[in-house]
mmCIF file of C-alpha atoms in Angstrom:
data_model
loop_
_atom_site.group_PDB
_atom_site.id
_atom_site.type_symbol
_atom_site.label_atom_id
_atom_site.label_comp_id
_atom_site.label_asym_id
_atom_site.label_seq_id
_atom_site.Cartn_x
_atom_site.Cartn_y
_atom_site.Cartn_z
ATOM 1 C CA UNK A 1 51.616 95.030 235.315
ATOM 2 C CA UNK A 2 53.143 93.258 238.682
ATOM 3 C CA UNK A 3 56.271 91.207 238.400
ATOM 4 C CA UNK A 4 53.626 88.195 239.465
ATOM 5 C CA UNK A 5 51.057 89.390 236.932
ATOM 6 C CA UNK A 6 53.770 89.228 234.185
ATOM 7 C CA UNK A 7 55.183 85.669 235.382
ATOM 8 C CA UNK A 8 51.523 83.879 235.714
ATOM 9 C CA UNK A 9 50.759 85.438 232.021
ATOM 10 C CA UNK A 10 53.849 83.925 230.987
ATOM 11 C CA UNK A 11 53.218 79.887 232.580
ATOM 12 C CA UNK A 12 49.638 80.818 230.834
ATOM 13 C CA UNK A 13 51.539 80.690 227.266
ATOM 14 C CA UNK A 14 51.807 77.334 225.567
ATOM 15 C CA UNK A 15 55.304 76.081 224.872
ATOM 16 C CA UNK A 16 56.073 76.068 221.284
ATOM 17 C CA UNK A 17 59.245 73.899 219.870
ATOM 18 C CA UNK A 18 61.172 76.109 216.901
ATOM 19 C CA UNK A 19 62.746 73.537 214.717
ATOM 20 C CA UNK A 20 64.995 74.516 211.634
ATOM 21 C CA UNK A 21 62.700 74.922 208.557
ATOM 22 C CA UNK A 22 65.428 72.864 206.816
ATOM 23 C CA UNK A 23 64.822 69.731 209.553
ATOM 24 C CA UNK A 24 60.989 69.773 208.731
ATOM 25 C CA UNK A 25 61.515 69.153 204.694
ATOM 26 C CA UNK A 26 63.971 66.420 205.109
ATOM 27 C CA UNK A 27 61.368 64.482 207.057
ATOM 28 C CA UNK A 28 58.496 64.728 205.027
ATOM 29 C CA UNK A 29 60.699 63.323 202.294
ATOM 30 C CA UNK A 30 61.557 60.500 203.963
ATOM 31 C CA UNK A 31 57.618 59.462 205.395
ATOM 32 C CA UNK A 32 56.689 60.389 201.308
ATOM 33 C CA UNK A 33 59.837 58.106 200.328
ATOM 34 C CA UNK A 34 58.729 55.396 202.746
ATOM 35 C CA UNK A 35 55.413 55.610 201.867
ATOM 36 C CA UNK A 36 56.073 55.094 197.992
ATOM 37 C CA UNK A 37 58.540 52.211 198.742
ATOM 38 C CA UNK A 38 55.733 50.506 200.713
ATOM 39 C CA UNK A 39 53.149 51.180 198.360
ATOM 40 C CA UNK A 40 55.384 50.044 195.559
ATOM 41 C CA UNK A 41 56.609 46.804 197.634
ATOM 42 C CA UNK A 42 52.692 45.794 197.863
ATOM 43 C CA UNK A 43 51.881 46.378 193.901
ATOM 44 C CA UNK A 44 54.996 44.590 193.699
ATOM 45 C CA UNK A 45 53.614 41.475 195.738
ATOM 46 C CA UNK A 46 50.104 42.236 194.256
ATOM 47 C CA UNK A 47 50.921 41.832 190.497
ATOM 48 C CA UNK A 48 51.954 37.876 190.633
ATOM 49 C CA UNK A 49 49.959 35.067 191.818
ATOM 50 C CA UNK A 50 51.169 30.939 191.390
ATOM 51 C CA UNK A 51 48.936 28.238 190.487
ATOM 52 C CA UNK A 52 50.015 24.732 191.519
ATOM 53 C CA UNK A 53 49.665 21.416 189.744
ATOM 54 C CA UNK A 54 46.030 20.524 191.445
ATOM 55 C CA UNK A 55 45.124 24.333 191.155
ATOM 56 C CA UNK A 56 43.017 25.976 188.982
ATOM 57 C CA UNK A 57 42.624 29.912 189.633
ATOM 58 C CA UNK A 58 39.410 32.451 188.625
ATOM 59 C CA UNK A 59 40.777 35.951 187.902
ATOM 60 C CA UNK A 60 38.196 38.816 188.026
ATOM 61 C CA UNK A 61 38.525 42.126 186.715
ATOM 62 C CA UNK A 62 35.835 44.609 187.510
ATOM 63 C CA UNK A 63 33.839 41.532 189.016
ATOM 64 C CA UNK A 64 34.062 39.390 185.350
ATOM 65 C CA UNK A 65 35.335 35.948 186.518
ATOM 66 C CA UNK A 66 37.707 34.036 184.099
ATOM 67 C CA UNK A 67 38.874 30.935 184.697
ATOM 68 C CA UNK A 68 43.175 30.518 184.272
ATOM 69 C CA UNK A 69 44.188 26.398 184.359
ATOM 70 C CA UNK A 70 47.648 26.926 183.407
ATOM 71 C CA UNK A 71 50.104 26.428 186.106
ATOM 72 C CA UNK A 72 53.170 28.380 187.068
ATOM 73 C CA UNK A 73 53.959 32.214 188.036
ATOM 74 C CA UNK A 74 51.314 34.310 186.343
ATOM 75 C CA UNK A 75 50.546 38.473 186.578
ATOM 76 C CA UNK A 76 47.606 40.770 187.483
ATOM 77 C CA UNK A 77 46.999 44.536 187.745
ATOM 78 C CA UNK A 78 47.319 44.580 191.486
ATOM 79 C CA UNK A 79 44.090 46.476 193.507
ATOM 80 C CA UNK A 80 42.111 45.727 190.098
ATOM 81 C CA UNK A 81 42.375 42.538 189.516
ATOM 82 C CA UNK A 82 41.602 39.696 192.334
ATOM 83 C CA UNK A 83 42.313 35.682 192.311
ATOM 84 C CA UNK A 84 40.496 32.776 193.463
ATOM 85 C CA UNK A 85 41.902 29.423 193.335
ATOM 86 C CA UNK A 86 40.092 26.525 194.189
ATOM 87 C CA UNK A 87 41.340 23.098 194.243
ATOM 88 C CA UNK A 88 40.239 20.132 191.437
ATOM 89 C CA UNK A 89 41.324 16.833 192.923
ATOM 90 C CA UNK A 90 39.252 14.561 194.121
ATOM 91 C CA UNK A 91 37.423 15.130 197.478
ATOM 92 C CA UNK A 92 34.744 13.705 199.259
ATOM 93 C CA UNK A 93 32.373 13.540 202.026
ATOM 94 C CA UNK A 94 30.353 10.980 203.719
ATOM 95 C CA UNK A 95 26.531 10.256 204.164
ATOM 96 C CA UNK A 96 25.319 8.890 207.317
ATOM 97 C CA UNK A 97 28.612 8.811 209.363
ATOM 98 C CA UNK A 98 31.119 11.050 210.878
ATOM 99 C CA UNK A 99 34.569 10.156 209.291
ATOM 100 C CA UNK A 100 36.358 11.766 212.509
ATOM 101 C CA UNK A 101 34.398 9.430 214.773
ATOM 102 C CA UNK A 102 32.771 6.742 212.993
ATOM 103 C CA UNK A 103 29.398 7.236 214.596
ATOM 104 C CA UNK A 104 26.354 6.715 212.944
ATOM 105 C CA UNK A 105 24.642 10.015 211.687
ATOM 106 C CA UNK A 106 20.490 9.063 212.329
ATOM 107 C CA UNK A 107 18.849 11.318 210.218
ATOM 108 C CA UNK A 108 20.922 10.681 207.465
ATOM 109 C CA UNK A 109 21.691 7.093 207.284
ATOM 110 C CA UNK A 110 18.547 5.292 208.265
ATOM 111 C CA UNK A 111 16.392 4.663 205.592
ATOM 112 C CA UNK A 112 13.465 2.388 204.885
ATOM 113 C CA UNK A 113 13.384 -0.251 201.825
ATOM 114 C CA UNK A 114 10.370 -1.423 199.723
ATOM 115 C CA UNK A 115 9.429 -4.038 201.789
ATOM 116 C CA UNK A 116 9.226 -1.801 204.884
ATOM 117 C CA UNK A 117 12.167 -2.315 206.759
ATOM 118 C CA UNK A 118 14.577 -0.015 208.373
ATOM 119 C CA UNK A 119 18.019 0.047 207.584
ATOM 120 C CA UNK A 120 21.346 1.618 208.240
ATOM 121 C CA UNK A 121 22.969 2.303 205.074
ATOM 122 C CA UNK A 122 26.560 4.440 205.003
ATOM 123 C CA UNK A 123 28.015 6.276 201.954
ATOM 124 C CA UNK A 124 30.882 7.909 200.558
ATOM 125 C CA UNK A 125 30.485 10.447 198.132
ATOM 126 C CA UNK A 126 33.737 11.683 195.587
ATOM 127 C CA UNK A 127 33.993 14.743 193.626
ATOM 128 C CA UNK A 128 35.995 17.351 191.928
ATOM 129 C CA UNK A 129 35.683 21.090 190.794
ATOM 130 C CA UNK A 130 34.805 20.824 186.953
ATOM 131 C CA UNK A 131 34.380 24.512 186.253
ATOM 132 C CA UNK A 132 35.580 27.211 188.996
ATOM 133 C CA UNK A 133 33.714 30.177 188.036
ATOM 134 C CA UNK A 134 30.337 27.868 188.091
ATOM 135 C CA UNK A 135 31.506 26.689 191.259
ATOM 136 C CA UNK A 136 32.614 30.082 193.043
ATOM 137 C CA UNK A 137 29.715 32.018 191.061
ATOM 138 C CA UNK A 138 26.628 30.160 190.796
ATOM 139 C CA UNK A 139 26.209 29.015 194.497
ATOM 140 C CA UNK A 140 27.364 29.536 197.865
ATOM 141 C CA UNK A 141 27.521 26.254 198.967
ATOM 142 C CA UNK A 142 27.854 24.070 195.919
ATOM 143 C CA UNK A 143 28.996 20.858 198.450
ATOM 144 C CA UNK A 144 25.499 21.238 200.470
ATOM 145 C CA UNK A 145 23.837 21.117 196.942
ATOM 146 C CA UNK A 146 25.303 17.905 196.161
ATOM 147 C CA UNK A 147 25.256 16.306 199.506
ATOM 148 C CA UNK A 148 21.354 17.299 199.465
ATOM 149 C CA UNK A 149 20.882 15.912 195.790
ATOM 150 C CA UNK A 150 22.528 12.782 196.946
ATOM 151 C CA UNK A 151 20.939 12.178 199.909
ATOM 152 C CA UNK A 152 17.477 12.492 197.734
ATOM 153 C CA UNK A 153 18.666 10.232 194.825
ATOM 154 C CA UNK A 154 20.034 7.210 198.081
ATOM 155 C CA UNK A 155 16.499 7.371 199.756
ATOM 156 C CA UNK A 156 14.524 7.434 196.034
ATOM 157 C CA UNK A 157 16.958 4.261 195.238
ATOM 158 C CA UNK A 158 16.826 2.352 198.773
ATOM 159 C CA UNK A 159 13.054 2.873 198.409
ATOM 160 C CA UNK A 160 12.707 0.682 195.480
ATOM 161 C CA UNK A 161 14.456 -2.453 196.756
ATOM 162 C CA UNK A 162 13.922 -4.998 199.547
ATOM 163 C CA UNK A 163 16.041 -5.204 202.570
ATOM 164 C CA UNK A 164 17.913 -8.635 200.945
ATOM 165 C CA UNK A 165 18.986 -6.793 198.380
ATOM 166 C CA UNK A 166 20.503 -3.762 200.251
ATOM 167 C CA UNK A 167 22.262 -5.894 202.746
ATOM 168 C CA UNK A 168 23.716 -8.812 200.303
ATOM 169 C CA UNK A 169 23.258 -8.749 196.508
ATOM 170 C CA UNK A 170 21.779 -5.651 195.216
ATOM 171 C CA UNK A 171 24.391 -3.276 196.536
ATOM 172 C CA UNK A 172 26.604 -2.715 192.900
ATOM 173 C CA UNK A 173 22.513 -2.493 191.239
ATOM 174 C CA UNK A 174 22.360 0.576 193.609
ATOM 175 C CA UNK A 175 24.984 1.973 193.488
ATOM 176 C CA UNK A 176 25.014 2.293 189.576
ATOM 177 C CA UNK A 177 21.192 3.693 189.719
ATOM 178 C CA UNK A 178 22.394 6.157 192.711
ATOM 179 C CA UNK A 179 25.091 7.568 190.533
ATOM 180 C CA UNK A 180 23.016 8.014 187.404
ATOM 181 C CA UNK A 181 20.621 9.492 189.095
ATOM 182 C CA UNK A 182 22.603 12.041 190.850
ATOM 183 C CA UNK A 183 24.830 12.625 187.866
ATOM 184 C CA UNK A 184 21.532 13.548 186.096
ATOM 185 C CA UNK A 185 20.503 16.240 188.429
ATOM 186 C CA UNK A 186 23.852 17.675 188.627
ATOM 187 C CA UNK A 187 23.429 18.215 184.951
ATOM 188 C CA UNK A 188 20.382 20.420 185.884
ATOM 189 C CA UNK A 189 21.771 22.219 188.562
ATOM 190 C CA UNK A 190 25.008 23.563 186.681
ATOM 191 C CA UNK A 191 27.069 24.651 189.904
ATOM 192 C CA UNK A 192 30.647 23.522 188.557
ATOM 193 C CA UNK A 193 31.067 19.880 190.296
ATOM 194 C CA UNK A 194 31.605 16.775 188.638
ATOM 195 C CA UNK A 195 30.546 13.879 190.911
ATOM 196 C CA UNK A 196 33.467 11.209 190.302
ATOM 197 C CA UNK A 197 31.503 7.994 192.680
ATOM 198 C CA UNK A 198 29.555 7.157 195.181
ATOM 199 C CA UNK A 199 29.862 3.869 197.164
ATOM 200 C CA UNK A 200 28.306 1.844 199.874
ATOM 201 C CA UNK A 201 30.761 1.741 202.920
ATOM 202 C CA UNK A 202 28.401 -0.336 205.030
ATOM 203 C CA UNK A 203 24.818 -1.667 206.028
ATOM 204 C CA UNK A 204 23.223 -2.846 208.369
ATOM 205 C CA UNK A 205 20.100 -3.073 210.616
ATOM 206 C CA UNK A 206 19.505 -0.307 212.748
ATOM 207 C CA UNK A 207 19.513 -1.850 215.761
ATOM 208 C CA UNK A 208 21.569 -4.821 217.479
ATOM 209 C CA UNK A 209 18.270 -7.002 217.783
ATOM 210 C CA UNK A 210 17.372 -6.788 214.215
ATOM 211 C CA UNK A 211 20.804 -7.056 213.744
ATOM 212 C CA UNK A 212 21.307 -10.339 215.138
ATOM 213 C CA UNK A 213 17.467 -11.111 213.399
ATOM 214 C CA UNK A 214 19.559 -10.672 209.934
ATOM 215 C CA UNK A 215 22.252 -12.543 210.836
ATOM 216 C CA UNK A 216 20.052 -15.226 211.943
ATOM 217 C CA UNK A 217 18.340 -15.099 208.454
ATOM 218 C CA UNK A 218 21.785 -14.581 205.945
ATOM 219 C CA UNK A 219 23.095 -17.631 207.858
ATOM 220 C CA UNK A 220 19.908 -19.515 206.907
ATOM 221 C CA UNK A 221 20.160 -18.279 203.591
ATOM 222 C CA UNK A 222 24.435 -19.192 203.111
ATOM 223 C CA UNK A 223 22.938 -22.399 204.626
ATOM 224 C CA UNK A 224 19.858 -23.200 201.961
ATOM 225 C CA UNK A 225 22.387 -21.778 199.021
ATOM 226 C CA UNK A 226 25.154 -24.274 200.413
ATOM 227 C CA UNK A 227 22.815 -27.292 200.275
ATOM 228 C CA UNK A 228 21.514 -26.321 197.016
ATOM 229 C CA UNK A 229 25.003 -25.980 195.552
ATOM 230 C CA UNK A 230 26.415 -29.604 197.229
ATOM 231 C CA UNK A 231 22.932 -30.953 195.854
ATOM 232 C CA UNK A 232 23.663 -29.378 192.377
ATOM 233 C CA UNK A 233 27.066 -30.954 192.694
ATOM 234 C CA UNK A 234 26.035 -34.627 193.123
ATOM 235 C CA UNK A 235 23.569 -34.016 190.496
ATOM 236 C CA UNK A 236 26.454 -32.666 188.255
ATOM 237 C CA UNK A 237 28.218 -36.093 189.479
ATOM 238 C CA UNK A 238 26.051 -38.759 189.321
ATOM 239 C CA UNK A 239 23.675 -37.742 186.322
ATOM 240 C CA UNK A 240 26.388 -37.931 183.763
ATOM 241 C CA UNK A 241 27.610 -41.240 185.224
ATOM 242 C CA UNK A 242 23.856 -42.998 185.448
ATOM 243 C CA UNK A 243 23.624 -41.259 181.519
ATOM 244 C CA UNK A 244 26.782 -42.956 180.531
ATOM 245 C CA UNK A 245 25.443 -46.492 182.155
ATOM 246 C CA UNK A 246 22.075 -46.119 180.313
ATOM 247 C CA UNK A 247 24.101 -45.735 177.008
ATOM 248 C CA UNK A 248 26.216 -49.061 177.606
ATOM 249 C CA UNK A 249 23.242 -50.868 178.651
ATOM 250 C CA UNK A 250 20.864 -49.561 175.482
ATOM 251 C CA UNK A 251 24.446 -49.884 173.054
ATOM 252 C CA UNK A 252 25.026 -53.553 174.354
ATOM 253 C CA UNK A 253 21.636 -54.477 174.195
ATOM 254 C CA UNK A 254 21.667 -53.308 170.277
ATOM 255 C CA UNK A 255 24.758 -55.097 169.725
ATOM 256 C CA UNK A 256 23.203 -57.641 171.136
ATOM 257 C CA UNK A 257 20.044 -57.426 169.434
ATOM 258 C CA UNK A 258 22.389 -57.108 165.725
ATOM 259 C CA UNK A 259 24.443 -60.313 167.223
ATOM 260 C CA UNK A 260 21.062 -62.566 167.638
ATOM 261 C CA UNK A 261 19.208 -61.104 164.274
ATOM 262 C CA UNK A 262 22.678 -62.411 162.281
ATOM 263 C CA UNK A 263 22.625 -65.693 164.069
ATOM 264 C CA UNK A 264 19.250 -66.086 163.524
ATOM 265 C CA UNK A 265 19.739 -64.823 159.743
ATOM 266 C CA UNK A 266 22.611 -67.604 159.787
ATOM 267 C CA UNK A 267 20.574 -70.223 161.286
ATOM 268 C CA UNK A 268 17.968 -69.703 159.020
ATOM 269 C CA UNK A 269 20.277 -69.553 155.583
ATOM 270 C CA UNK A 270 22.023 -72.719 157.027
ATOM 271 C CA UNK A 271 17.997 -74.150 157.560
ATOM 272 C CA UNK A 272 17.607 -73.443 154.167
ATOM 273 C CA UNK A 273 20.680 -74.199 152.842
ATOM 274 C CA UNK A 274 20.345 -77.834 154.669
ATOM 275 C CA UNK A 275 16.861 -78.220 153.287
ATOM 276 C CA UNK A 276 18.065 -77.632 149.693
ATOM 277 C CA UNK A 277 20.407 -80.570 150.151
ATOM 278 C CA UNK A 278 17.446 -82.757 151.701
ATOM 279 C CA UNK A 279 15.291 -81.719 149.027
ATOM 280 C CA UNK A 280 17.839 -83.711 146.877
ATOM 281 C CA UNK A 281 19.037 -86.332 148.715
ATOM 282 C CA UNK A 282 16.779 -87.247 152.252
ATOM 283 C CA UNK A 283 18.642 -90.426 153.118
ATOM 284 C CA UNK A 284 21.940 -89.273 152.761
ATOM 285 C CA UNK A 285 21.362 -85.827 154.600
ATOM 286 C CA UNK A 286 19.456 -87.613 157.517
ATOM 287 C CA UNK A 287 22.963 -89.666 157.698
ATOM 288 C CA UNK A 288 25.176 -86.720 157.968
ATOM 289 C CA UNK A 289 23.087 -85.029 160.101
ATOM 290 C CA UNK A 290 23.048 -87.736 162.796
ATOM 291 C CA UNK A 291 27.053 -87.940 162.640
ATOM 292 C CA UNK A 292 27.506 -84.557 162.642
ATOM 293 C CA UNK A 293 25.633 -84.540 166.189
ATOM 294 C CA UNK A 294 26.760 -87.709 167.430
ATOM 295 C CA UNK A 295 30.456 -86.034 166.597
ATOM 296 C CA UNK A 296 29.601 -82.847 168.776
ATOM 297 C CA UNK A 297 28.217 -85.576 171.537
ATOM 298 C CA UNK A 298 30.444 -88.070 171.805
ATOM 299 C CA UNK A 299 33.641 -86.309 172.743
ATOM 300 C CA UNK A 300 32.119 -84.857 175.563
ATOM 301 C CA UNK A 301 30.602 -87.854 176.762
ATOM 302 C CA UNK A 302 32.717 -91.069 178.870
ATOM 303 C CA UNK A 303 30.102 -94.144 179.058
ATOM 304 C CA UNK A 304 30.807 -98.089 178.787
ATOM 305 C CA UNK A 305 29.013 -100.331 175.957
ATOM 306 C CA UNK A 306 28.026 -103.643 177.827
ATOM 307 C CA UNK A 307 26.591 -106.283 175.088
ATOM 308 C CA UNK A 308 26.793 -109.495 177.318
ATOM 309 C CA UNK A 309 23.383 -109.892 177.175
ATOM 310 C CA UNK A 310 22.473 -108.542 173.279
ATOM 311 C CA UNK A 311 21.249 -105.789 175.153
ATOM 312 C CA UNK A 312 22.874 -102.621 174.878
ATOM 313 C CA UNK A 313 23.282 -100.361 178.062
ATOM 314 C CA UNK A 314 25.185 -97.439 178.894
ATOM 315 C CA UNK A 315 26.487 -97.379 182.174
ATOM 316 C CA UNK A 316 27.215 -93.621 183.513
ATOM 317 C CA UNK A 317 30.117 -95.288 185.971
ATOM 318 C CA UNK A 318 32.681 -91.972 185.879
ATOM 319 C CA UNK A 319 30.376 -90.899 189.233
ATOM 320 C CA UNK A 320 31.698 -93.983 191.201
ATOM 321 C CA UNK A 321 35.615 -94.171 189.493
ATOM 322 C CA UNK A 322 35.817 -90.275 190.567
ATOM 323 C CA UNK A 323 34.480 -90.748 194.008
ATOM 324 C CA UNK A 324 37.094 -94.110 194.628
ATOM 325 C CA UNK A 325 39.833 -92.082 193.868
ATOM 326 C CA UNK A 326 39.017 -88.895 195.666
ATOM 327 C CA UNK A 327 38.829 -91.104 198.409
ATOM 328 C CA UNK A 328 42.248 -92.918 197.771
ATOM 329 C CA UNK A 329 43.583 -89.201 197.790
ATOM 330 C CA UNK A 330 41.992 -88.163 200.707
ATOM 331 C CA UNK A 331 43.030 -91.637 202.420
ATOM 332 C CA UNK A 332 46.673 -89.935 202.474
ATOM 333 C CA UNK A 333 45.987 -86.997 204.211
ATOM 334 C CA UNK A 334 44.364 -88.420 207.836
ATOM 335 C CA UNK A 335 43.412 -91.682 208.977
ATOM 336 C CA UNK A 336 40.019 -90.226 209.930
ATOM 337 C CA UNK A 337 39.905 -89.517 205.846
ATOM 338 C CA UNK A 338 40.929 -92.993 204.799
ATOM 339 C CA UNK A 339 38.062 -95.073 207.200
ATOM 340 C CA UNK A 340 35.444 -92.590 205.450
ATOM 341 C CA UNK A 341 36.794 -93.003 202.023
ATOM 342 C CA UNK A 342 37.075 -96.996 202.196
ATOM 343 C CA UNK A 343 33.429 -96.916 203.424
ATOM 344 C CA UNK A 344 32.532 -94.817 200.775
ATOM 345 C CA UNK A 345 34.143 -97.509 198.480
ATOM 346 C CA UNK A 346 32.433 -99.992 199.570
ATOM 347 C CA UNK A 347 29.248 -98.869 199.670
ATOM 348 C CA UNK A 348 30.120 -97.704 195.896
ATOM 349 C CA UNK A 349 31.040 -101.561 195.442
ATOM 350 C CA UNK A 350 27.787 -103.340 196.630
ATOM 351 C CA UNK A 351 26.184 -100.685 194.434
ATOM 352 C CA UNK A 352 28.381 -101.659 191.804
ATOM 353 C CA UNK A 353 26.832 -105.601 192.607
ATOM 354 C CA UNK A 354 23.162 -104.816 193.112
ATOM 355 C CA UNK A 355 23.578 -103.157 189.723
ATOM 356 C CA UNK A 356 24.946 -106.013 187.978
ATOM 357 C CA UNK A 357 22.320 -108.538 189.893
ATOM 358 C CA UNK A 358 19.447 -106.803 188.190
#
């Protein structure tokens, strides 16, 4: 073999690195050593797991679930054992709106009522995780299961009432009936959620015409229940009042009634009383009698006995002695006064004469 022969055989050769043998085992101690401190850093990490205070966690060992509710720092086998945790406070989720952008979601908030109208009706449902391995193991979407029940259980309720009583009166009624109802069918289903409430955010008609439609008729209605109410409250004022007339009138009229039976029952013991006595004596009763009334007449009565003839007269003269002195009163106040009250007197004089002549 040629000098070139020999040097192109030897570039043909692969180049080979001799290392120490004593180099070699000290590194595949240390990738071994490595690899046990890494493996035992992740069993490390693996074995512990925390559960916070609105936590619950769902350990499985061989794929058997078990639920752990205590909170704090708790241990597992690690790469055997595997945790869940899901959390229980309240959540929620709404029906026929978007919560990021407060539009209204068609297809699942208008609805139609007994009395076949559309409406727009808006709900918020709340819930919480009862039971963790129901709700991790029994479905895969246990929120689309109750957002499907309750969407079933709004349009069964919304069905049975008028559009009046979805937009005004009826809404707490509804409510109550959605909430048993879903509540009910949860029951059934068993998934592991505990519906906590469901309320009516809003609702309206669907569209701004209708809208303004129902406004038109709720004012109406405010209006008719306002004049009812200031009607019932003039009622409320004025019946008690005419009541409390019509008792004074009917109680004075029987006092009155009890005041004219005793006089009567006094006039007609005194009647008989009187005729007892004229029974006994006529003459002498007749007398009294006649003074008794001439005493109740007399005092009361001014008139003049004139016997110049032997015929008596009574002369009712007070008329003409009042009206002289008026006018002699009068007579100081204007001279106008005293020519109409001398003429007055005069003309009372020659009455006086042609009184006296016949």
């Amino acid at each position: 073999m040629t000098d070139f022969e020999e040097n192109n055989w030897n570039k043909k050769k692969p180049f080979k690195v001799k290392m120490p043998k004593k180099t070699g085992k000290h590194l595949k101690r240390g990738v071994i050593g490595a690899v046990g401190l890494a493996v035992a850093a992740l069993m490390a990490f693996d074995c512990t797991y925390q559960i916070q205070e609105q936590e619950q966690a769902v350990l499985s060992t061989f794929g058997v679930p078990k639920a752990v509710s205590d909170t704090g720092l708790h241990f597992k086998a690690p790469f055997i054992q595997k945790v869940y945790k899901v959390n229980t406070t309240i959540q929620g989720f709404p029906i026929g709106y978007d919560m990021d952008s407060n539009a209204t979601v068609e297809h699942e908030g208008i609805m139609i009522t007994s009395d076949y109208n559309f409406i727009d009706v808006d709900f918020f449902v709340e819930y919480r995780i009862a039971d963790p391995v129901k709700y991790l193991y029994t479905s895969q979407m246990p929120e689309s299961i109750l957002k499907n029940i309750s969407q079933s259980c709004i349009r069964t309720v919304i069905a049975s009432y008028n559009v009046d009583d979805v937009l005004t009166t009826g809404k707490s009624e509804i409510q109550s009936k959605i909430k048993e109802m879903i509540l009910q069918k949860m029951e059934e289903q068993d998934i592991g959620i505990q519906l906590v409430n469901i309320t009516i955010q809003d609702s309206e008609p669907p569209t701004q015409e209708v809208m303004r439609a129902f406004k038109a008729v709720e004012t109406a209605k405010q209006g008719k229940e306002t004049a009812l109410n200031n009607a019932n409250k003039y009622r409320n004022e004025k019946l008690p009042e005419a009541e409390a007339k019509a008792d004074q009138i009917i109680q004075d009229a029987e006092a009155e009634k009890q005041v004219r039976i005793n006089e009567a029952e006094a006039e007609v013991a005194r009647f008989n009383a009187m005729y007892e006595e004229y029974t006994k004596n006529p003459t002498i009763t007749r007398q009294r009698m006649f003074y008794e009334a001439m005493e109740e007449v007399l005092p009361d009565l001014k008139i003049i006995v004139d016997n110049g003839d032997g015929v008596q007269k009574l002369l009712p003269i007070d008329t003409f002695t009042e009206a002289q002195s008026n006018a002699a009163d009068n007579a100081t106040d204007s001279a106008a006064d005293a020519e109409n009250a001398a003429a007055d007197g005069t003309q009372a004089a020659r009455t006086d004469n042609a009184g006296e002549e016949e």
